[in-house]
């Protein structure tokens, strides 16, 4: 039995960052275990796993962070004033002895000054927060996109992410490569989010806020990351049994590395005569009904992830396990073992079939 529980935990927790460093070092052992994962040349393999809004590394996430700081600061001041007055009243006017029981405190009926004080400032504060929030929403929803902006179409499925690059005719799954943006070379990525079945939620906290993927509807959002690395995110809407394992990896590459990645994804896989048997088994066992592979006759399915460059991805099952031979073998033997409830059935493959299909999948880089 594979130790996939730990793998998953490591995938989700490895990382560094304020406040999370302790957790990060606690799981350093798991991190080391992951360090072999296939990483394209020049790619930054830093895992950015902060699952809160307080460590933004992308333009819209930064804007949201600043607004939330303002709101929290205003709330903190209100809390201190109200809490302070309350504490003062409790202490100053507490019961001091039995003699207090016979005396009635001064009775005050109405005070224009006090009523204005607790009505007007709160209204002003709320109006100020409304204006700042409205301006921020405007900035995030209607950004000025340069012509260089990259475009990615993300389609949520139970329980994985289809990723398409319409400008480049590239299709992949679960691992979303985007370019790094900088002041001198702005390269934001515009994302169109759709769903093939139920409502999903796309959230990579260090890049932007949450966006829903709704059937028959197109939502959009954008990111403009200013640090390379592998950003982790999750599906945020309960979409079924494997909702928790609908993990997202956004890989931010320098523009050069990103271009190289695009080029390699555009290539059709080189057919390896040694993998012919595996390809035959792949088709004979109906894998091609759900999975598409470029240049493989009969592999034209759209229900499962595109496998044309399957072995260039670091994880399988939408981040449930590392894409190493051990986990891939387990997946081929029975996907329900690593990911119970996923929509890929146990294909009842013999161990010879598993071996040859595994060898074939490894040629798809
Ligand atoms: Cu998809 Cu939760």
Short mmCIF file of C-alpha atoms and ligand atoms in Angstrom, two decimals:
data_model
loop_
_atom_site.label_atom_id
_atom_site.label_comp_id
_atom_site.label_asym_id
_atom_site.label_seq_id
_atom_site.Cartn_x
_atom_site.Cartn_y
_atom_site.Cartn_z
CA UNK A 1 0.00 0.00 0.00
CA UNK A 2 1.39 3.37 -0.97
CA UNK A 3 2.06 6.15 1.42
CA UNK A 4 -0.02 8.59 -0.56
CA UNK A 5 -1.53 10.28 2.49
CA UNK A 6 1.86 11.74 3.25
CA UNK A 7 2.47 12.72 -0.32
CA UNK A 8 -0.73 14.68 -0.41
CA UNK A 9 0.02 16.34 2.89
CA UNK A 10 3.48 17.29 1.72
CA UNK A 11 2.14 18.70 -1.53
CA UNK A 12 -0.20 20.90 0.44
CA UNK A 13 2.05 22.02 3.25
CA UNK A 14 5.52 22.37 1.87
CA UNK A 15 6.55 25.98 1.70
CA UNK A 16 7.84 28.95 3.59
CA UNK A 17 6.42 32.25 4.64
CA UNK A 18 5.81 34.39 7.68
CA UNK A 19 4.08 32.42 10.40
CA UNK A 20 4.18 29.24 8.38
CA UNK A 21 7.90 28.71 8.65
CA UNK A 22 7.53 26.49 11.67
CA UNK A 23 5.04 24.32 9.85
CA UNK A 24 7.28 24.46 6.80
CA UNK A 25 10.33 23.20 8.68
CA UNK A 26 8.26 20.56 10.47
CA UNK A 27 7.50 19.09 7.09
CA UNK A 28 10.96 19.65 5.64
CA UNK A 29 11.42 15.89 5.57
CA UNK A 30 8.48 15.56 3.21
CA UNK A 31 9.81 18.48 1.20
CA UNK A 32 13.10 16.66 0.67
CA UNK A 33 11.15 13.65 -0.42
CA UNK A 34 9.57 15.81 -3.12
CA UNK A 35 12.70 17.49 -4.38
CA UNK A 36 13.28 14.95 -7.13
CA UNK A 37 10.02 15.88 -8.86
CA UNK A 38 10.55 16.52 -12.57
CA UNK A 39 11.24 20.20 -13.05
CA UNK A 40 11.80 21.74 -16.46
CA UNK A 41 15.17 23.36 -16.94
CA UNK A 42 15.29 26.87 -15.54
CA UNK A 43 12.02 26.43 -13.71
CA UNK A 44 11.87 27.72 -10.15
CA UNK A 45 10.65 24.87 -7.95
CA UNK A 46 9.93 26.99 -4.87
CA UNK A 47 6.58 25.85 -3.52
CA UNK A 48 4.31 28.77 -2.61
CA UNK A 49 1.71 27.18 -0.41
CA UNK A 50 0.40 30.07 1.69
CA UNK A 51 -3.32 29.40 1.98
CA UNK A 52 -4.36 32.84 3.23
CA UNK A 53 -4.52 36.35 1.86
CA UNK A 54 -1.64 37.79 3.89
CA UNK A 55 1.27 36.98 1.61
CA UNK A 56 0.22 38.13 -1.86
CA UNK A 57 2.61 37.73 -4.80
CA UNK A 58 0.42 38.99 -7.64
CA UNK A 59 -1.19 42.31 -8.56
CA UNK A 60 -4.88 41.62 -7.78
CA UNK A 61 -4.03 39.64 -4.64
CA UNK A 62 -1.91 42.57 -3.43
CA UNK A 63 -4.78 45.02 -3.99
CA UNK A 64 -7.19 42.77 -2.07
CA UNK A 65 -4.65 42.48 0.73
CA UNK A 66 -4.33 46.25 1.03
CA UNK A 67 -8.11 46.75 1.22
CA UNK A 68 -8.41 44.00 3.82
CA UNK A 69 -5.68 45.67 5.90
CA UNK A 70 -7.60 48.96 5.77
CA UNK A 71 -10.85 47.27 6.79
CA UNK A 72 -9.14 45.40 9.59
CA UNK A 73 -7.40 48.57 10.83
CA UNK A 74 -10.71 50.47 10.91
CA UNK A 75 -12.39 47.56 12.70
CA UNK A 76 -9.52 47.33 15.17
CA UNK A 77 -9.87 51.05 16.06
CA UNK A 78 -13.66 50.64 16.51
CA UNK A 79 -13.09 47.55 18.64
CA UNK A 80 -10.58 49.38 20.85
CA UNK A 81 -12.86 52.42 21.31
CA UNK A 82 -15.99 50.35 22.05
CA UNK A 83 -14.12 47.79 24.14
CA UNK A 84 -12.27 50.54 26.00
CA UNK A 85 -15.46 52.47 26.84
CA UNK A 86 -17.15 49.25 27.92
CA UNK A 87 -14.26 48.26 30.17
CA UNK A 88 -14.12 51.78 31.64
CA UNK A 89 -17.88 51.72 32.37
CA UNK A 90 -17.73 48.26 33.93
CA UNK A 91 -14.88 49.20 36.25
CA UNK A 92 -15.78 52.79 37.01
CA UNK A 93 -19.47 52.13 37.73
CA UNK A 94 -19.24 48.71 39.34
CA UNK A 95 -21.12 47.89 42.53
CA UNK A 96 -18.90 49.00 45.37
CA UNK A 97 -20.92 47.84 48.35
CA UNK A 98 -24.39 47.37 49.84
CA UNK A 99 -24.96 51.12 49.99
CA UNK A 100 -25.08 51.18 46.14
CA UNK A 101 -28.20 49.00 46.19
CA UNK A 102 -30.41 51.80 47.52
CA UNK A 103 -29.27 54.57 45.23
CA UNK A 104 -30.59 55.03 41.69
CA UNK A 105 -28.06 56.29 39.13
CA UNK A 106 -28.73 59.61 37.38
CA UNK A 107 -31.43 59.14 34.71
CA UNK A 108 -30.54 60.75 31.34
CA UNK A 109 -33.20 61.21 28.64
CA UNK A 110 -31.79 61.96 25.22
CA UNK A 111 -28.65 63.87 24.28
CA UNK A 112 -28.32 65.34 20.78
CA UNK A 113 -24.54 65.45 21.06
CA UNK A 114 -24.15 61.77 22.02
CA UNK A 115 -26.66 60.59 19.43
CA UNK A 116 -24.89 62.52 16.67
CA UNK A 117 -21.57 61.08 17.87
CA UNK A 118 -22.72 57.52 17.47
CA UNK A 119 -24.58 58.08 14.20
CA UNK A 120 -22.50 60.41 12.05
CA UNK A 121 -18.97 58.91 12.40
CA UNK A 122 -20.17 55.32 11.69
CA UNK A 123 -21.96 56.56 8.55
CA UNK A 124 -18.81 58.33 7.39
CA UNK A 125 -16.71 55.24 8.09
CA UNK A 126 -19.09 52.99 6.16
CA UNK A 127 -19.22 55.43 3.21
CA UNK A 128 -15.42 55.58 3.15
CA UNK A 129 -15.16 51.75 3.15
CA UNK A 130 -17.82 51.51 0.42
CA UNK A 131 -15.92 53.96 -1.79
CA UNK A 132 -12.57 52.24 -1.31
CA UNK A 133 -14.11 48.80 -1.92
CA UNK A 134 -15.98 50.00 -5.03
CA UNK A 135 -12.79 51.48 -6.45
CA UNK A 136 -10.88 48.24 -5.76
CA UNK A 137 -13.59 46.09 -7.36
CA UNK A 138 -13.42 48.36 -10.41
CA UNK A 139 -9.64 48.02 -10.59
CA UNK A 140 -9.81 44.24 -10.33
CA UNK A 141 -12.77 43.63 -12.60
CA UNK A 142 -11.86 46.06 -15.35
CA UNK A 143 -8.08 46.07 -15.54
CA UNK A 144 -6.19 47.69 -18.36
CA UNK A 145 -4.70 44.64 -20.04
CA UNK A 146 -1.66 45.12 -22.26
CA UNK A 147 -1.68 43.37 -25.66
CA UNK A 148 0.98 41.03 -24.33
CA UNK A 149 -1.49 39.54 -21.83
CA UNK A 150 -1.60 35.76 -21.88
CA UNK A 151 -4.92 33.95 -22.10
CA UNK A 152 -5.84 30.73 -20.33
CA UNK A 153 -9.17 28.93 -20.37
CA UNK A 154 -9.78 26.79 -17.29
CA UNK A 155 -12.64 24.29 -17.22
CA UNK A 156 -13.53 22.63 -13.93
CA UNK A 157 -14.42 18.94 -14.04
CA UNK A 158 -15.14 16.47 -11.27
CA UNK A 159 -12.29 16.31 -10.06
CA UNK A 160 -9.66 17.96 -12.20
CA UNK A 161 -8.90 21.09 -14.19
CA UNK A 162 -8.80 21.30 -17.97
CA UNK A 163 -6.38 24.01 -19.06
CA UNK A 164 -6.36 25.51 -22.55
CA UNK A 165 -4.18 28.15 -24.17
CA UNK A 166 -6.32 29.35 -27.10
CA UNK A 167 -3.61 31.62 -28.51
CA UNK A 168 -1.16 28.73 -28.78
CA UNK A 169 -3.40 25.71 -29.33
CA UNK A 170 -1.99 24.04 -26.21
CA UNK A 171 -4.08 21.82 -23.91
CA UNK A 172 -2.99 20.48 -20.55
CA UNK A 173 -4.46 19.67 -17.15
CA UNK A 174 -4.14 20.62 -13.49
CA UNK A 175 -0.76 22.34 -13.79
CA UNK A 176 -1.16 25.84 -15.17
CA UNK A 177 1.97 27.48 -16.50
CA UNK A 178 1.91 31.29 -16.69
CA UNK A 179 4.61 33.89 -17.33
CA UNK A 180 6.18 36.12 -14.71
CA UNK A 181 5.22 39.79 -14.99
CA UNK A 182 7.49 42.71 -14.26
CA UNK A 183 7.28 46.49 -14.38
CA UNK A 184 9.26 46.67 -17.60
CA UNK A 185 7.64 43.65 -19.20
CA UNK A 186 4.04 43.38 -18.09
CA UNK A 187 2.70 39.88 -18.74
CA UNK A 188 -0.58 39.44 -16.89
CA UNK A 189 -2.65 36.35 -17.53
CA UNK A 190 -6.34 36.63 -18.26
CA UNK A 191 -8.28 33.56 -17.13
CA UNK A 192 -11.66 32.45 -18.42
CA UNK A 193 -13.26 30.04 -15.97
CA UNK A 194 -15.98 27.57 -16.95
CA UNK A 195 -17.38 24.30 -15.69
CA UNK A 196 -18.18 21.05 -17.47
CA UNK A 197 -20.48 19.73 -14.75
CA UNK A 198 -21.13 21.27 -11.32
CA UNK A 199 -20.02 24.48 -9.61
CA UNK A 200 -16.34 24.56 -8.69
CA UNK A 201 -14.25 27.31 -7.14
CA UNK A 202 -10.79 28.40 -8.26
CA UNK A 203 -8.58 29.81 -5.54
CA UNK A 204 -4.85 30.31 -5.44
CA UNK A 205 -4.66 32.74 -2.50
CA UNK A 206 -1.27 34.26 -3.33
CA UNK A 207 -2.41 35.13 -6.85
CA UNK A 208 -6.00 36.36 -6.62
CA UNK A 209 -9.29 35.94 -4.76
CA UNK A 210 -11.75 33.13 -5.32
CA UNK A 211 -13.72 32.81 -8.53
CA UNK A 212 -16.55 30.36 -9.13
CA UNK A 213 -16.73 28.11 -12.17
CA UNK A 214 -20.41 27.92 -13.01
CA UNK A 215 -21.97 25.61 -15.63
CA UNK A 216 -23.14 27.48 -18.75
CA UNK A 217 -21.49 30.67 -17.63
CA UNK A 218 -18.11 32.29 -18.23
CA UNK A 219 -16.37 33.99 -15.37
CA UNK A 220 -13.13 35.83 -15.82
CA UNK A 221 -10.28 36.79 -13.56
CA UNK A 222 -6.64 37.69 -14.01
CA UNK A 223 -3.35 37.32 -12.27
CA UNK A 224 -0.10 39.19 -12.58
CA UNK A 225 2.48 37.31 -10.54
CA UNK A 226 5.77 38.94 -9.62
CA UNK A 227 7.62 35.97 -8.23
CA UNK A 228 8.39 32.66 -9.92
CA UNK A 229 7.56 29.36 -8.27
CA UNK A 230 4.83 26.78 -7.92
CA UNK A 231 1.67 28.22 -6.37
CA UNK A 232 -0.76 25.84 -4.72
CA UNK A 233 -4.50 26.29 -4.63
CA UNK A 234 -7.71 24.34 -4.14
CA UNK A 235 -11.21 23.95 -5.42
CA UNK A 236 -13.31 25.95 -2.95
CA UNK A 237 -16.83 24.71 -3.64
CA UNK A 238 -17.93 21.28 -2.42
CA UNK A 239 -18.37 19.53 -5.76
CA UNK A 240 -18.43 15.88 -4.78
CA UNK A 241 -16.53 13.09 -3.12
CA UNK A 242 -13.07 14.13 -4.31
CA UNK A 243 -13.55 17.89 -3.97
CA UNK A 244 -10.66 18.08 -1.49
CA UNK A 245 -8.31 16.50 -4.02
CA UNK A 246 -9.08 18.91 -6.82
CA UNK A 247 -5.77 20.64 -6.26
CA UNK A 248 -4.36 23.44 -8.39
CA UNK A 249 -0.76 24.15 -9.26
CA UNK A 250 0.06 27.41 -10.98
CA UNK A 251 3.64 27.40 -12.19
CA UNK A 252 5.02 30.88 -12.72
CA UNK A 253 7.99 30.81 -15.09
CA UNK A 254 10.24 33.56 -16.38
CA UNK A 255 9.07 34.62 -19.87
CA UNK A 256 11.93 32.65 -21.48
CA UNK A 257 11.19 29.42 -19.59
CA UNK A 258 7.49 29.92 -20.25
CA UNK A 259 8.09 30.25 -24.01
CA UNK A 260 10.17 27.07 -23.94
CA UNK A 261 7.40 25.28 -22.10
CA UNK A 262 4.84 26.44 -24.68
CA UNK A 263 7.08 25.25 -27.51
CA UNK A 264 7.50 21.82 -25.96
CA UNK A 265 3.74 21.52 -25.38
CA UNK A 266 3.03 22.38 -29.01
CA UNK A 267 5.11 19.46 -30.23
CA UNK A 268 3.33 16.20 -30.90
CA UNK A 269 4.83 13.37 -28.84
CA UNK A 270 7.60 11.44 -30.59
CA UNK A 271 6.35 7.94 -31.26
CA UNK A 272 8.69 5.44 -29.68
CA UNK A 273 8.59 2.00 -31.34
CA UNK A 274 9.29 0.41 -27.95
CA UNK A 275 6.06 1.92 -26.62
CA UNK A 276 3.91 0.67 -29.52
CA UNK A 277 2.60 -2.24 -27.45
CA UNK A 278 1.57 0.17 -24.66
CA UNK A 279 -0.18 2.45 -27.11
CA UNK A 280 -2.07 -0.51 -28.51
CA UNK A 281 -3.13 -1.57 -25.01
CA UNK A 282 -4.14 2.02 -24.25
CA UNK A 283 -6.52 2.03 -27.20
CA UNK A 284 -7.67 -1.58 -26.79
CA UNK A 285 -8.70 -0.91 -23.19
CA UNK A 286 -10.80 2.10 -24.18
CA UNK A 287 -8.54 4.65 -22.41
CA UNK A 288 -8.83 6.76 -25.56
CA UNK A 289 -12.58 7.12 -25.08
CA UNK A 290 -11.90 9.55 -22.23
CA UNK A 291 -8.36 10.76 -22.89
CA UNK A 292 -6.97 12.62 -25.85
CA UNK A 293 -3.42 12.06 -27.06
CA UNK A 294 -2.13 13.94 -30.07
CA UNK A 295 -1.21 11.62 -32.95
CA UNK A 296 -2.59 8.51 -31.26
CA UNK A 297 -5.33 7.07 -33.38
CA UNK A 298 -8.41 6.39 -31.27
CA UNK A 299 -7.34 8.60 -28.35
CA UNK A 300 -9.81 11.43 -28.83
CA UNK A 301 -11.78 11.52 -25.56
CA UNK A 302 -12.59 14.73 -23.75
CA UNK A 303 -13.96 13.44 -20.42
CA UNK A 304 -10.56 12.98 -18.82
CA UNK A 305 -7.35 15.01 -18.87
CA UNK A 306 -5.43 15.40 -22.13
CA UNK A 307 -2.44 13.07 -21.89
CA UNK A 308 -0.40 14.33 -24.87
CA UNK A 309 2.31 15.61 -22.51
CA UNK A 310 1.32 13.64 -19.43
CA UNK A 311 4.85 12.87 -18.30
CA UNK A 312 5.84 16.53 -18.35
CA UNK A 313 3.53 17.04 -15.38
CA UNK A 314 4.84 16.67 -11.83
CA UNK A 315 1.67 15.27 -10.29
CA UNK A 316 -1.18 12.99 -11.26
CA UNK A 317 -4.85 12.83 -10.29
CA UNK A 318 -5.02 16.65 -10.00
CA UNK A 319 -2.26 16.82 -7.42
CA UNK A 320 -3.27 13.75 -5.42
CA UNK A 321 0.15 12.14 -5.87
CA UNK A 322 3.53 12.66 -7.48
CA UNK A 323 3.74 11.52 -11.08
CA UNK A 324 6.36 8.85 -10.35
CA UNK A 325 6.25 5.24 -11.55
CA UNK A 326 5.14 3.89 -8.20
CA UNK A 327 2.07 6.14 -8.01
CA UNK A 328 1.30 5.86 -11.71
CA UNK A 329 1.32 2.07 -11.43
CA UNK A 330 -1.04 2.27 -8.46
CA UNK A 331 -3.26 4.64 -10.45
CA UNK A 332 -3.39 2.28 -13.45
CA UNK A 333 -4.10 -0.75 -11.28
CA UNK A 334 -7.00 1.02 -9.59
CA UNK A 335 -7.52 4.80 -9.61
CA UNK A 336 -10.09 4.37 -6.82
CA UNK A 337 -7.25 3.47 -4.47
CA UNK A 338 -5.46 6.83 -4.68
CA UNK A 339 -8.61 8.84 -5.34
CA UNK A 340 -11.78 7.07 -4.17
CA UNK A 341 -14.82 8.37 -6.01
CA UNK A 342 -12.91 9.81 -8.96
CA UNK A 343 -14.63 9.25 -12.29
CA UNK A 344 -11.94 6.97 -13.73
CA UNK A 345 -13.06 3.39 -13.13
CA UNK A 346 -10.88 0.42 -12.32
CA UNK A 347 -10.11 -0.91 -15.81
CA UNK A 348 -9.14 -4.38 -14.47
CA UNK A 349 -5.81 -4.28 -16.32
CA UNK A 350 -3.46 -7.24 -16.04
CA UNK A 351 -0.04 -6.48 -14.65
CA UNK A 352 1.49 -6.83 -18.14
CA UNK A 353 -1.00 -4.32 -19.49
CA UNK A 354 -0.21 -1.94 -16.63
CA UNK A 355 3.51 -2.19 -17.36
CA UNK A 356 3.18 -1.57 -21.08
CA UNK A 357 0.71 1.31 -20.68
CA UNK A 358 2.97 2.85 -18.04
CA UNK A 359 5.93 2.62 -20.42
CA UNK A 360 3.84 4.26 -23.15
CA UNK A 361 2.69 7.10 -20.88
CA UNK A 362 6.31 7.77 -19.96
CA UNK A 363 7.09 8.54 -23.60
CA UNK A 364 4.50 11.37 -23.56
CA UNK A 365 6.69 14.26 -22.49
CU1 LIG B 1 -14.37 21.07 -7.66
CU2 LIG B 1 -14.71 21.22 -5.31
#
